[in-house]
Short mmCIF file of C-alpha atoms and ligand atoms in Angstrom, two decimals:
data_model
loop_
_atom_site.label_atom_id
_atom_site.label_comp_id
_atom_site.label_asym_id
_atom_site.label_seq_id
_atom_site.Cartn_x
_atom_site.Cartn_y
_atom_site.Cartn_z
CA MET F 1 -13.69 -0.98 -6.90
CA LEU F 2 -9.56 -1.50 -6.92
CA LEU F 3 -8.57 -4.26 -8.54
CA ILE F 4 -5.65 -5.60 -6.85
CA SER F 5 -2.88 -8.09 -7.87
CA CYS F 6 -2.42 -10.68 -5.08
CA PRO F 7 0.71 -11.94 -5.30
CA ASN F 8 -0.74 -15.50 -4.61
CA CYS F 9 -3.92 -15.50 -6.10
CA GLY F 10 -3.93 -12.66 -9.24
CA SER F 11 -6.02 -10.04 -9.43
CA ARG F 12 -8.77 -9.73 -7.44
CA ASP F 13 -12.24 -7.47 -6.09
CA GLU F 14 -10.96 -4.63 -3.91
CA THR F 15 -13.39 -5.97 -0.93
CA GLU F 16 -11.69 -9.46 -0.87
CA PHE F 17 -8.57 -7.58 1.06
CA HIS F 18 -8.36 -6.26 4.29
CA TYR F 19 -6.04 -3.20 4.79
CA GLY F 20 -3.36 -3.43 6.89
CA GLY F 21 -2.22 0.17 7.09
CA GLN F 22 1.03 1.85 6.68
CA ALA F 23 3.92 -0.69 5.86
CA HIS F 24 7.68 -0.26 7.60
CA VAL F 25 6.98 0.27 10.48
CA PRO F 26 8.98 -1.09 12.75
CA TYR F 27 8.68 -2.17 16.67
CA PRO F 28 11.21 -0.41 18.32
CA GLU F 29 14.47 -2.41 19.37
CA ASN F 30 13.89 -1.29 23.22
CA PRO F 31 10.67 0.05 23.48
CA ASN F 32 11.82 -0.01 27.71
CA GLU F 33 13.67 3.07 26.65
CA LEU F 34 10.85 5.01 24.99
CA ASN F 35 9.32 8.07 26.01
CA ASP F 36 5.44 8.08 26.59
CA ARG F 37 5.38 10.30 23.43
CA GLU F 38 7.92 7.91 21.16
CA TRP F 39 5.53 5.03 21.78
CA ALA F 40 2.41 6.74 21.10
CA GLU F 41 4.16 7.80 18.09
CA PHE F 42 4.77 4.48 17.24
CA LEU F 43 1.74 3.16 18.33
CA PHE F 44 -0.74 6.08 16.48
CA TYR F 45 1.30 8.48 14.54
CA ARG F 46 1.37 7.02 10.77
CA ASP F 47 2.16 8.66 7.71
CA ASN F 48 -0.11 10.86 5.73
CA THR F 49 1.52 11.26 2.54
CA LYS F 50 -0.55 12.80 -0.61
CA GLY F 51 1.33 10.58 -3.63
CA THR F 52 3.20 6.75 -3.52
CA PHE F 53 2.56 5.35 0.01
CA ALA F 54 3.92 2.27 1.60
CA GLU F 55 1.03 0.06 2.90
CA ARG F 56 0.07 -3.22 3.82
CA TRP F 57 -3.22 -5.31 2.47
CA LEU F 58 -4.15 -9.13 3.80
CA HIS F 59 -5.92 -11.34 1.10
CA SER F 60 -8.80 -12.22 3.69
CA THR F 61 -11.15 -13.99 1.29
CA GLY F 62 -8.62 -15.67 -0.40
CA CYS F 63 -5.14 -16.97 0.39
CA ARG F 64 -4.99 -15.27 3.85
CA GLN F 65 -1.48 -13.60 3.06
CA TRP F 66 0.21 -10.29 3.61
CA PHE F 67 1.32 -8.85 1.13
CA ASN F 68 3.23 -5.24 0.84
CA MET F 69 1.79 -2.35 -1.91
CA LEU F 70 2.83 0.29 -3.05
CA ARG F 71 -0.16 2.52 -4.20
CA ASP F 72 -0.59 6.27 -5.06
CA THR F 73 -3.27 7.36 -2.69
CA VAL F 74 -4.43 9.88 -5.00
CA THR F 75 -4.50 8.18 -7.92
CA TYR F 76 -5.06 4.91 -6.68
CA ASP F 77 -2.57 3.64 -9.02
CA ILE F 78 -1.08 0.67 -7.88
CA GLN F 79 3.01 0.68 -8.44
CA ALA F 80 3.92 -2.61 -7.01
CA VAL F 81 2.79 -5.68 -4.87
CA TYR F 82 6.15 -6.68 -3.00
CA PRO F 83 6.32 -9.82 -0.39
CA MET F 84 5.62 -8.92 3.65
CA GLY F 85 9.55 -8.16 4.67
CA THR F 86 11.50 -7.03 1.68
CA PRO F 87 12.33 -3.39 1.34
CA ARG F 88 10.53 -0.55 -0.55
CA PRO F 89 11.26 -0.77 -4.19
CA ALA F 90 11.86 2.56 -5.98
CA THR F 91 9.56 3.85 -7.77
CA ALA F 92 10.37 4.04 -11.97
CA ALA F 93 10.59 7.05 -14.00
CA PRO F 94 6.90 7.70 -15.31
CA ASN F 95 5.87 5.11 -18.05
CA ALA F 96 2.38 5.95 -18.85
CA ALA F 97 1.68 2.85 -21.18
CA GLU F 98 3.05 0.65 -18.35
CA SER F 99 1.92 2.26 -15.55
CA GLY F 100 -0.23 -0.54 -13.15
CA THR F 101 -3.48 1.63 -13.43
CA ALA F 102 -5.91 -0.91 -11.49
CA SER F 103 -7.49 -1.69 -15.23
CA LEU F 104 -4.39 -2.76 -16.30
CA ALA F 105 -3.27 -5.00 -13.46
CA ALA F 106 -2.14 -8.54 -14.05
CA ASP F 107 -5.32 -10.01 -14.64
CA SER F 108 -5.54 -14.33 -14.14
CA THR F 109 -7.53 -15.46 -11.76
CA THR F 110 -5.86 -18.93 -11.48
CA THR F 111 -2.27 -18.00 -11.82
CA GLY F 112 -0.28 -15.29 -9.25
CA THR F 113 1.79 -13.39 -12.00
CA ALA F 114 2.06 -10.22 -9.89
CA GLY F 115 5.58 -9.53 -9.22
CA PRO F 116 6.68 -6.22 -7.47
CA SER F 117 7.08 -4.31 -11.59
CA ILE F 118 7.18 -0.89 -11.17
CA ALA F 119 6.31 1.27 -13.23
CA ALA F 120 3.84 4.59 -12.92
CA PRO F 121 4.17 8.77 -12.69
CA SER F 122 5.14 9.00 -9.16
CA THR F 123 3.43 11.67 -7.73
CA SER F 124 5.65 12.97 -5.37
CA ALA F 125 4.08 14.79 -2.85
CA THR F 126 7.03 15.34 -0.11
CA SER F 127 9.95 16.48 0.80
CA ILE F 128 10.02 16.84 4.50
CA THR F 129 11.31 14.13 5.92
CA ALA F 130 9.56 12.73 8.80
CA THR F 131 11.17 12.42 12.09
CA SER F 132 9.39 9.45 13.21
CA THR F 133 9.75 5.42 13.52
CA THR F 134 9.62 4.50 9.70
CA GLN F 135 12.59 3.04 8.84
CA SER F 136 12.56 3.24 4.81
CA GLY F 137 12.21 6.84 2.61
CA THR F 138 8.41 6.92 3.76
CA THR F 139 8.21 10.88 3.76
CA ALA F 140 5.32 13.13 5.09
CA PRO F 141 4.30 16.25 5.79
CA GLU F 142 6.07 17.46 8.88
CA GLY F 143 2.54 17.72 10.24
CA ALA F 144 2.19 14.08 10.21
CA THR F 145 4.22 13.35 13.02
CA LYS F 146 3.78 15.89 15.82
CA MET O 1 -29.41 -33.35 3.48
CA ALA O 2 -30.94 -36.46 4.52
CA ASN O 3 -30.01 -39.05 6.59
CA THR O 4 -28.06 -41.58 5.21
CA ALA O 5 -30.22 -44.95 6.77
CA ALA O 6 -26.64 -46.74 6.32
CA LEU O 7 -24.83 -44.64 8.42
CA THR O 8 -24.68 -45.22 12.21
CA GLY O 9 -22.64 -44.74 14.89
CA ILE O 10 -21.30 -41.79 16.85
CA ASN O 11 -23.91 -42.21 19.76
CA GLY O 12 -26.74 -42.22 18.03
CA LEU O 13 -26.07 -38.37 16.78
CA ARG O 14 -25.51 -39.64 12.88
CA GLU O 15 -29.30 -40.20 13.13
CA ILE O 16 -30.24 -36.41 14.47
CA ARG O 17 -27.44 -34.99 12.82
CA ARG O 18 -29.16 -32.18 10.10
CA SER O 19 -27.18 -30.10 7.42
CA PRO O 20 -26.98 -26.71 7.71
CA ALA O 21 -29.12 -25.87 4.43
CA SER O 22 -31.71 -28.93 5.25
CA HIS O 23 -34.86 -26.46 6.02
CA LEU O 24 -34.45 -25.66 2.51
CA ALA O 25 -34.49 -28.58 0.63
CA LYS O 26 -37.49 -28.50 -0.82
CA ALA O 27 -37.44 -24.45 -1.40
CA LEU O 28 -34.61 -25.73 -3.70
CA GLU O 29 -35.86 -28.73 -5.23
CA ALA O 30 -38.97 -26.01 -6.37
CA GLY O 31 -36.70 -23.61 -7.63
CA SER O 32 -34.74 -25.49 -9.53
CA VAL O 33 -35.50 -25.88 -13.40
CA PRO O 34 -34.78 -29.31 -14.81
CA GLY O 35 -31.89 -28.80 -18.45
CA LYS O 36 -31.30 -25.30 -17.51
CA ILE O 37 -30.77 -25.19 -13.83
CA VAL O 38 -30.34 -27.00 -10.58
CA LEU O 39 -29.63 -26.56 -6.91
CA LYS O 40 -29.47 -29.01 -4.22
CA GLU O 41 -27.15 -29.50 -0.97
CA GLY O 42 -25.03 -31.81 -0.97
CA PRO O 43 -24.52 -34.71 1.35
CA PHE O 44 -22.48 -34.58 4.30
CA GLN O 45 -18.25 -34.45 3.90
CA THR O 46 -15.22 -35.04 5.51
CA MET O 47 -13.33 -31.87 5.69
CA ALA O 48 -9.78 -31.49 7.13
CA GLY O 49 -7.66 -28.01 7.28
CA VAL O 50 -4.55 -28.79 6.94
CA ARG O 51 -1.30 -25.88 7.22
CA VAL O 52 1.85 -27.56 6.61
CA ASP O 53 5.19 -26.17 4.35
CA PRO O 54 4.51 -28.42 1.21
CA THR O 55 8.07 -28.17 0.51
CA SER O 56 9.25 -29.96 3.61
CA GLU O 57 9.27 -33.86 4.71
CA GLU O 58 5.89 -33.45 6.75
CA GLY O 59 4.61 -32.09 3.56
CA THR O 60 5.65 -35.05 1.76
CA ARG O 61 4.09 -37.13 4.44
CA ILE O 62 0.62 -35.63 3.97
CA ALA O 63 1.37 -35.27 -0.14
CA SER O 64 1.38 -39.16 0.24
CA VAL O 65 -1.83 -39.30 2.38
CA THR O 66 -3.73 -37.40 -0.04
CA GLY O 67 -1.97 -38.14 -3.28
CA GLY O 68 -0.22 -35.00 -3.60
CA LEU O 69 -0.49 -31.22 -2.39
CA PRO O 70 -1.72 -28.46 -4.56
CA ALA O 71 0.89 -25.76 -5.60
CA ARG O 72 -0.72 -22.85 -6.87
CA CYS O 73 -4.12 -21.04 -6.32
CA GLY O 74 -6.66 -22.87 -8.47
CA GLU O 75 -5.23 -26.01 -8.40
CA VAL O 76 -7.12 -28.93 -6.40
CA ALA O 77 -4.33 -32.52 -6.28
CA GLY O 78 -6.07 -36.00 -4.75
CA THR O 79 -7.30 -39.27 -5.68
CA GLU O 80 -10.42 -40.57 -6.98
CA GLY O 81 -12.82 -39.57 -4.23
CA LEU O 82 -10.79 -37.04 -2.52
CA SER O 83 -10.05 -33.73 -3.08
CA VAL O 84 -6.90 -31.55 -1.79
CA LEU O 85 -7.84 -27.81 -2.64
CA TRP O 86 -6.04 -24.93 -2.54
CA LEU O 87 -6.27 -21.92 0.51
CA GLY O 88 -2.96 -20.64 0.53
CA PRO O 89 0.64 -21.43 0.18
CA SER O 90 0.58 -23.47 2.80
CA GLU O 91 -3.25 -23.93 3.54
CA PHE O 92 -4.85 -26.75 2.11
CA LEU O 93 -9.09 -28.11 2.22
CA VAL O 94 -9.23 -31.90 1.93
CA VAL O 95 -12.57 -32.85 1.19
CA ALA O 96 -13.57 -36.55 1.16
CA PRO O 97 -16.97 -38.24 1.46
CA GLU O 98 -18.90 -38.83 4.53
CA GLU O 99 -17.20 -42.46 5.36
CA ALA O 100 -14.11 -41.20 5.21
CA HIS O 101 -14.23 -40.04 8.60
CA ASP O 102 -12.20 -42.07 11.30
CA SER O 103 -15.88 -42.12 13.31
CA LEU O 104 -17.94 -43.83 10.72
CA GLY O 105 -15.18 -46.08 10.00
CA GLY O 106 -12.52 -44.27 8.11
CA ASP O 107 -9.43 -43.39 8.91
CA LEU O 108 -8.52 -39.84 6.69
CA ILE O 109 -8.26 -37.46 10.17
CA GLY O 110 -6.23 -39.71 11.80
CA SER O 111 -3.61 -40.71 8.73
CA LEU O 112 -3.30 -36.70 8.31
CA THR O 113 -2.51 -36.21 11.97
CA ASP O 114 0.19 -39.12 12.18
CA ALA O 115 1.17 -37.90 8.61
CA LEU O 116 2.43 -34.53 9.99
CA GLY O 117 3.74 -36.30 13.66
CA ASP O 118 5.38 -33.57 15.95
CA ALA O 119 6.36 -31.07 13.13
CA PRO O 120 5.22 -27.23 12.43
CA GLY O 121 1.68 -27.45 11.14
CA GLN O 122 -1.77 -28.77 12.07
CA VAL O 123 -4.74 -31.15 10.90
CA VAL O 124 -8.29 -29.86 12.20
CA ASP O 125 -11.23 -32.11 11.49
CA LEU O 126 -13.69 -29.60 10.08
CA SER O 127 -16.23 -31.45 8.44
CA ALA O 128 -18.91 -29.39 10.02
CA ASN O 129 -17.38 -26.32 9.11
CA ARG O 130 -18.82 -25.65 5.22
CA THR O 131 -21.74 -27.60 3.77
CA THR O 132 -21.84 -27.99 0.20
CA PHE O 133 -24.18 -26.38 -2.60
CA GLU O 134 -24.18 -28.61 -6.22
CA LEU O 135 -24.89 -26.73 -8.46
CA SER O 136 -25.46 -27.39 -12.55
CA GLY O 137 -27.10 -27.02 -15.98
CA PRO O 138 -26.17 -24.79 -18.67
CA ARG O 139 -27.24 -21.44 -16.58
CA ALA O 140 -24.93 -22.39 -13.86
CA ARG O 141 -22.33 -20.12 -14.98
CA ALA O 142 -24.69 -16.76 -15.62
CA VAL O 143 -26.04 -17.33 -11.93
CA LEU O 144 -22.80 -17.53 -9.98
CA GLU O 145 -21.81 -14.34 -12.83
CA LYS O 146 -24.38 -12.09 -10.64
CA GLY O 147 -22.47 -12.31 -7.59
CA CYS O 148 -18.84 -13.59 -8.22
CA ALA O 149 -16.70 -11.03 -10.17
CA LEU O 150 -13.84 -13.67 -10.97
CA ASP O 151 -13.96 -15.03 -14.80
CA LEU O 152 -15.95 -17.73 -15.07
CA HIS O 153 -15.86 -18.08 -18.91
CA PRO O 154 -15.14 -21.37 -19.48
CA ARG O 155 -11.17 -20.72 -21.06
CA SER O 156 -10.05 -18.91 -17.97
CA PHE O 157 -11.67 -21.57 -15.10
CA THR O 158 -11.67 -25.22 -16.38
CA PRO O 159 -13.04 -28.37 -14.82
CA GLY O 160 -10.95 -29.34 -11.97
CA THR O 161 -10.05 -25.88 -10.17
CA ALA O 162 -10.81 -24.36 -7.43
CA LEU O 163 -10.79 -20.93 -6.70
CA THR O 164 -11.68 -19.39 -3.01
CA THR O 165 -13.24 -15.72 -3.75
CA GLU O 166 -16.68 -14.48 -2.25
CA VAL O 167 -19.92 -14.92 -4.36
CA GLY O 168 -23.23 -13.41 -3.28
CA ASN O 169 -21.16 -10.79 -1.40
CA ILE O 170 -20.28 -13.93 1.23
CA PRO O 171 -16.76 -16.22 1.60
CA VAL O 172 -17.11 -19.52 -0.77
CA THR O 173 -14.83 -21.67 -2.17
CA LEU O 174 -15.97 -22.35 -5.45
CA LEU O 175 -15.11 -25.69 -7.03
CA LYS O 176 -15.76 -26.37 -11.00
CA THR O 177 -16.94 -30.03 -11.11
CA GLY O 178 -18.03 -30.27 -14.88
CA GLU O 179 -18.17 -28.57 -17.89
CA GLU O 180 -21.84 -27.16 -16.01
CA SER O 181 -21.19 -27.81 -12.72
CA PHE O 182 -19.97 -26.25 -9.54
CA ARG O 183 -19.77 -26.26 -5.68
CA LEU O 184 -19.70 -24.03 -3.63
CA PHE O 185 -18.48 -24.09 -0.03
CA PRO O 186 -19.75 -21.52 2.32
CA ARG O 187 -19.66 -22.08 6.10
CA ALA O 188 -22.50 -23.21 7.66
CA SER O 189 -23.63 -20.05 9.01
CA PHE O 190 -23.36 -18.51 5.28
CA ALA O 191 -25.68 -21.41 3.84
CA ASP O 192 -29.36 -20.30 4.27
CA PHE O 193 -28.28 -16.95 3.30
CA LEU O 194 -25.82 -18.13 0.04
CA GLY O 195 -29.11 -21.02 -0.95
CA ARG O 196 -31.81 -18.11 -0.61
CA TRP O 197 -29.49 -15.71 -2.44
CA LEU O 198 -28.61 -18.64 -5.22
CA LEU O 199 -32.38 -19.56 -5.69
CA ASP O 200 -33.03 -15.68 -6.29
CA GLY O 201 -30.27 -15.83 -9.08
CA MET O 202 -32.10 -18.90 -10.56
CA ARG O 203 -35.79 -17.30 -10.50
CA GLU O 204 -35.48 -15.66 -14.06
CA PHE O 205 -34.92 -18.64 -15.91
CA ALA O 206 -37.95 -20.17 -14.44
CA SER O 207 -39.54 -17.73 -16.50
CA PRO O 208 -40.07 -18.08 -20.34
CA GLU O 209 -37.59 -16.51 -21.91
CA VAL O 210 -37.99 -12.68 -23.30
CA PRO O 211 -37.80 -12.94 -27.44
ZN1 LIG G 301 -4.27 -14.20 -2.38
#
C-alpha cells in the first residue's frame, strides 16, 4: 500500500486515489494537421519509463482534486507532489535521509502540508529522448513511442 | 429513521419516506452494547452540496448564510445546528436539521441559491444523497479503526473535525461530534452495507472480555 500525500488532505492510502496516467502530455495545437499516426500517438502512446516518472493522480474519495506526482516506477519512491499546470520539477541530488519514501511522507491527515519537496535518489533510467508529444524532459526508451 | 409525525407536507410524501437503513433499525439496536458501543441511524437531515470559490464575492455571500466556510481539510464551519463540512478546496457540504428544508418551512436551499446568484458555482439539494450513522461509546474508535486507515487518535482527530475518507472500503465522510461519538455519512446505496459492516465490527464488544 502506498501512502500518497495529497496536497490538500495530507497523507492517505493509495486506495483513495485514482491513477491518471502520464503527466505533461499536451493537447496538439492543431489536431487537424496531425496524420493518423501522430493522432494515435497522442491518444494512446505513453512513455514506459523505468525510473522517475511524472504522472497524474486524482484524490477520488477525498478532495476530488487532481495533482501531479513524480514517482520512481522501480522503487515506488514518491519524489515530488506538485500542482496541475506547473512544470515538472527537477529531481534533486540523492539524499537518502530525506527521500520521500511512502512511509516517510508528510503524515498529517488534517493539514495539507505536502509541497513539492524533492529529494530522492534518481534511478536515471533512460538517455534516449522520446520522439513523441511529451513537452517536458520526460524520457523513454525509443521503442516506447514507436 | 422513524417518521417524525409533526412533519407533514410535500403532498403527503413525507409520511411514506423511509431512510436508507430503516430496515436495519432492530438489528442496530440489538447489536448495540450500551456503555460500550451504540450504533443508530440518525434522523433525516437537510444537506446541500455547495461549490464556490471561498475567496470570491459569492463565496463571502454563501459564508454569510452558513456562518462561514471551512478553509482546509478537516475543518467544520457553521452555526448552532448547521455544519459546513470541507469536501474540497471549493466544495462544501452543508448539513442542517430536516426542518431547514424549504419544503418543510425552512429556507436553507433557497437562501443558498440566492446567495450564489448567477455567479460561477452550484448549490444542489443533496438531502436524499446520504444517510447518517451515529456511532458512540468508548469502543467507537476501535470499531472504526478496523476499516479506516486515518489516524483516529484524539490527539490528531479532535471533536468538530470531519474527514472524507474510506470506512470499510466505501467512501464516507466521517465527522467527530464528541470525544467518543462519530457521525458517518455514507451514500444512501451504501447504507445497508456500512450498517452491517459496523455491526460486524461491534460484535466482539458484546462478548465478555477475554482476560
Ligand atoms: Zn485530497
